[in-house]
CSV table of C-alpha atoms in Angstrom, one decimal:
chain,number,residue,atom,x,y,z
A,16,UNK,CA,-193.4,-102.1,-143.1
A,17,UNK,CA,-191.5,-102.4,-139.7
A,18,UNK,CA,-194.4,-103.7,-137.8
A,19,UNK,CA,-194.8,-106.6,-140.6
A,20,UNK,CA,-191.1,-107.6,-140.0
A,21,UNK,CA,-191.3,-107.5,-136.3
A,22,UNK,CA,-194.4,-109.5,-136.3
A,23,UNK,CA,-192.7,-112.1,-138.6
A,24,UNK,CA,-189.8,-112.4,-136.2
A,25,UNK,CA,-192.3,-112.9,-133.4
A,26,UNK,CA,-194.0,-115.7,-135.4
A,27,UNK,CA,-190.6,-117.6,-136.3
A,28,UNK,CA,-190.0,-120.3,-133.8
A,29,UNK,CA,-186.4,-122.0,-134.5
A,30,UNK,CA,-187.4,-125.0,-132.4
A,31,UNK,CA,-190.6,-125.7,-134.0
A,32,UNK,CA,-189.8,-129.0,-135.4
A,33,UNK,CA,-188.0,-130.1,-132.3
A,34,UNK,CA,-191.3,-129.8,-130.3
A,35,UNK,CA,-192.6,-132.6,-132.2
A,36,UNK,CA,-191.9,-136.0,-130.4
A,37,UNK,CA,-191.8,-138.0,-133.7
A,38,UNK,CA,-189.5,-135.6,-135.5
A,39,UNK,CA,-187.0,-135.8,-132.4
A,40,UNK,CA,-187.0,-139.5,-132.6
A,41,UNK,CA,-186.2,-139.5,-136.4
A,42,UNK,CA,-183.7,-136.8,-135.9
A,43,UNK,CA,-181.7,-138.7,-133.1
A,44,UNK,CA,-182.1,-142.0,-135.1
A,45,UNK,CA,-180.8,-140.4,-138.2
A,46,UNK,CA,-177.9,-138.8,-136.5
A,47,UNK,CA,-176.8,-142.1,-135.0
A,48,UNK,CA,-177.5,-144.1,-138.2
A,49,UNK,CA,-175.2,-141.5,-140.1
A,50,UNK,CA,-172.6,-141.3,-137.4
A,51,UNK,CA,-172.1,-145.0,-137.1
A,52,UNK,CA,-172.2,-145.4,-141.0
A,53,UNK,CA,-169.5,-142.9,-141.2
A,54,UNK,CA,-167.5,-144.6,-138.6
A,55,UNK,CA,-167.9,-147.8,-140.3
A,56,UNK,CA,-166.7,-146.5,-143.6
A,57,UNK,CA,-163.6,-144.8,-142.2
A,58,UNK,CA,-162.6,-148.0,-140.0
A,59,UNK,CA,-163.3,-150.1,-142.9
A,60,UNK,CA,-161.1,-148.2,-145.3
A,61,UNK,CA,-158.2,-147.8,-142.8
A,62,UNK,CA,-158.5,-151.8,-142.1
A,63,UNK,CA,-158.5,-152.6,-145.6
A,64,UNK,CA,-155.5,-150.5,-146.4
A,65,UNK,CA,-153.7,-152.0,-143.4
A,66,UNK,CA,-154.3,-155.5,-144.4
A,67,UNK,CA,-153.7,-155.3,-148.2
A,68,UNK,CA,-151.5,-152.3,-148.5
A,69,UNK,CA,-153.2,-151.6,-151.7
A,70,UNK,CA,-154.3,-148.1,-152.6
A,71,UNK,CA,-156.2,-149.5,-155.5
A,72,UNK,CA,-158.3,-151.5,-153.1
A,73,UNK,CA,-159.1,-148.6,-151.1
A,74,UNK,CA,-160.3,-146.8,-154.2
A,75,UNK,CA,-162.3,-149.9,-155.4
A,76,UNK,CA,-164.0,-149.9,-152.0
A,77,UNK,CA,-165.4,-146.5,-152.5
A,78,UNK,CA,-166.5,-147.6,-155.9
A,79,UNK,CA,-168.3,-150.7,-154.5
A,80,UNK,CA,-170.1,-148.4,-151.9
A,81,UNK,CA,-171.3,-146.1,-154.8
A,82,UNK,CA,-172.2,-148.3,-157.8
A,83,UNK,CA,-175.2,-150.1,-156.2
A,84,UNK,CA,-176.5,-146.9,-154.9
A,85,UNK,CA,-176.3,-145.2,-158.2
A,86,UNK,CA,-177.9,-148.1,-160.2
A,87,UNK,CA,-180.4,-149.0,-157.5
A,88,UNK,CA,-181.7,-145.8,-156.2
A,89,UNK,CA,-184.3,-145.4,-158.8
A,90,UNK,CA,-185.7,-148.7,-157.9
A,91,UNK,CA,-185.4,-147.8,-154.1
A,92,UNK,CA,-187.4,-144.6,-155.0
A,93,UNK,CA,-190.1,-146.6,-156.7
A,94,UNK,CA,-190.2,-149.2,-153.7
A,95,UNK,CA,-190.5,-146.0,-151.3
A,96,UNK,CA,-193.3,-144.6,-153.4
A,97,UNK,CA,-195.3,-148.0,-153.7
A,98,UNK,CA,-194.9,-149.8,-150.4
A,99,UNK,CA,-194.9,-149.0,-146.7
A,100,UNK,CA,-191.8,-146.9,-146.2
A,101,UNK,CA,-191.6,-148.0,-142.5
A,102,UNK,CA,-191.3,-151.6,-143.7
A,103,UNK,CA,-188.6,-150.7,-146.2
A,104,UNK,CA,-186.7,-148.8,-143.7
A,105,UNK,CA,-186.8,-151.7,-141.4
A,106,UNK,CA,-186.0,-154.4,-143.8
A,107,UNK,CA,-183.1,-152.0,-145.3
A,108,UNK,CA,-181.7,-151.5,-142.0
A,109,UNK,CA,-181.7,-155.4,-141.4
A,110,UNK,CA,-179.8,-156.0,-144.5
A,111,UNK,CA,-177.3,-153.3,-143.4
A,112,UNK,CA,-177.0,-154.7,-140.0
A,113,UNK,CA,-176.3,-158.2,-141.4
A,114,UNK,CA,-173.6,-156.7,-143.5
A,115,UNK,CA,-172.0,-155.0,-140.5
A,116,UNK,CA,-172.0,-158.6,-138.9
A,117,UNK,CA,-170.3,-159.9,-142.2
A,118,UNK,CA,-167.8,-157.3,-141.9
A,119,UNK,CA,-167.0,-158.1,-138.1
A,120,UNK,CA,-166.6,-161.8,-139.2
A,121,UNK,CA,-164.3,-161.1,-142.0
A,122,UNK,CA,-162.3,-158.8,-139.9
A,123,UNK,CA,-162.0,-161.4,-137.0
A,124,UNK,CA,-161.3,-164.3,-139.4
A,125,UNK,CA,-159.3,-162.4,-142.3
A,126,UNK,CA,-156.4,-164.6,-142.0
A,127,UNK,CA,-158.7,-167.7,-142.8
A,128,UNK,CA,-160.4,-165.9,-145.6
A,129,UNK,CA,-158.5,-166.1,-149.0
A,130,UNK,CA,-158.5,-162.6,-150.7
A,131,UNK,CA,-159.8,-160.7,-147.8
A,132,UNK,CA,-160.5,-157.8,-150.1
A,133,UNK,CA,-163.0,-159.5,-152.2
A,134,UNK,CA,-165.0,-160.3,-149.0
A,135,UNK,CA,-164.9,-156.7,-147.9
A,136,UNK,CA,-166.2,-155.7,-151.5
A,137,UNK,CA,-168.9,-158.1,-151.4
A,138,UNK,CA,-170.1,-156.8,-148.2
A,139,UNK,CA,-169.8,-153.3,-149.3
A,140,UNK,CA,-172.0,-154.2,-152.2
A,141,UNK,CA,-174.6,-155.7,-150.0
A,142,UNK,CA,-174.3,-152.5,-147.5
A,143,UNK,CA,-174.7,-150.1,-150.6
A,144,UNK,CA,-177.5,-152.0,-152.1
A,145,UNK,CA,-179.5,-151.9,-148.6
A,146,UNK,CA,-178.7,-148.0,-148.6
A,147,UNK,CA,-180.3,-147.7,-152.2
A,148,UNK,CA,-183.7,-148.7,-150.6
A,149,UNK,CA,-183.2,-147.1,-147.2
A,150,UNK,CA,-182.2,-143.4,-148.3
A,151,UNK,CA,-185.2,-143.0,-150.5
A,152,UNK,CA,-187.7,-144.5,-147.9
A,153,UNK,CA,-186.2,-142.3,-145.1
A,154,UNK,CA,-186.3,-139.1,-147.3
A,155,UNK,CA,-190.0,-139.9,-148.4
A,156,UNK,CA,-190.9,-140.7,-144.9
A,157,UNK,CA,-189.6,-137.4,-143.5
A,158,UNK,CA,-192.3,-135.4,-145.1
A,159,UNK,CA,-194.9,-137.5,-143.2
A,160,UNK,CA,-193.4,-136.6,-139.8
A,161,UNK,CA,-194.1,-132.8,-139.7
A,162,UNK,CA,-196.9,-130.4,-140.8
A,163,UNK,CA,-196.2,-128.5,-144.0
A,164,UNK,CA,-195.9,-125.2,-141.8
A,165,UNK,CA,-192.7,-126.6,-139.8
A,166,UNK,CA,-191.2,-128.4,-142.8
A,167,UNK,CA,-188.5,-125.8,-143.6
A,168,UNK,CA,-187.5,-125.7,-139.9
A,169,UNK,CA,-187.4,-129.5,-139.9
A,170,UNK,CA,-185.3,-129.6,-143.1
A,171,UNK,CA,-182.9,-127.2,-141.5
A,172,UNK,CA,-182.5,-129.2,-138.3
A,173,UNK,CA,-182.4,-132.6,-140.4
A,174,UNK,CA,-179.4,-131.1,-142.6
A,175,UNK,CA,-177.5,-129.8,-139.8
A,176,UNK,CA,-177.6,-133.0,-137.8
A,177,UNK,CA,-176.7,-134.9,-140.9
A,178,UNK,CA,-173.7,-132.7,-141.5
A,179,UNK,CA,-172.6,-133.0,-137.9
A,180,UNK,CA,-172.8,-136.7,-138.1
A,181,UNK,CA,-171.0,-136.7,-141.3
A,182,UNK,CA,-168.1,-134.8,-139.7
A,183,UNK,CA,-168.2,-136.5,-136.3
A,184,UNK,CA,-168.3,-140.1,-137.4
A,185,UNK,CA,-165.0,-140.1,-139.1
A,186,UNK,CA,-163.5,-137.9,-136.6
A,187,UNK,CA,-164.7,-140.4,-133.8
A,188,UNK,CA,-163.5,-143.4,-135.8
A,189,UNK,CA,-160.0,-141.9,-136.4
A,190,UNK,CA,-159.7,-141.0,-132.7
A,191,UNK,CA,-160.7,-144.7,-131.6
A,192,UNK,CA,-158.1,-146.0,-134.3
A,193,UNK,CA,-155.5,-144.2,-132.6
A,194,UNK,CA,-156.3,-145.2,-129.1
A,195,UNK,CA,-157.2,-148.9,-129.6
A,196,UNK,CA,-154.1,-151.1,-130.2
A,197,UNK,CA,-154.5,-152.9,-133.5
A,198,UNK,CA,-153.0,-156.4,-133.7
A,199,UNK,CA,-149.9,-156.7,-136.1
A,200,UNK,CA,-150.0,-159.0,-139.1
């Protein structure tokens, strides 16, 4: 019994998934996307509250980020199963990037945009809609990157890096918000 336990310990490689180049690329990209998305969400909530002073608007922002995902994720899963996942990931990332450009535009020209909060809500809908396709495609693509024998190890690494990005992204955004002067008004 002790020999089987000793042999199992020798066979376990905690870095098995990291030895795969494609998985490492996936992991780094997923970390950066999650980190950036978390930073954007934090900064957007802060800016919306700064400009409107409305706690209701802040709550509605969360709703506008959640609703499209709730309703469109089943369709996104269907698309991930029927079409090339790489294309779905690229197209949804493109839509998300365009939404970020729209947010930057709205932030810069907010004084000229009537009802700035509606602009932000519309952009949040677009970003969340793109995530409803991105996330199922990304998760389905994950299984194609690693052999079945390494999958549990890859899931551990993926989950850990996602958790780290989800904590570090808002922390980095908060740190930057306190360091970068924000124009009054």
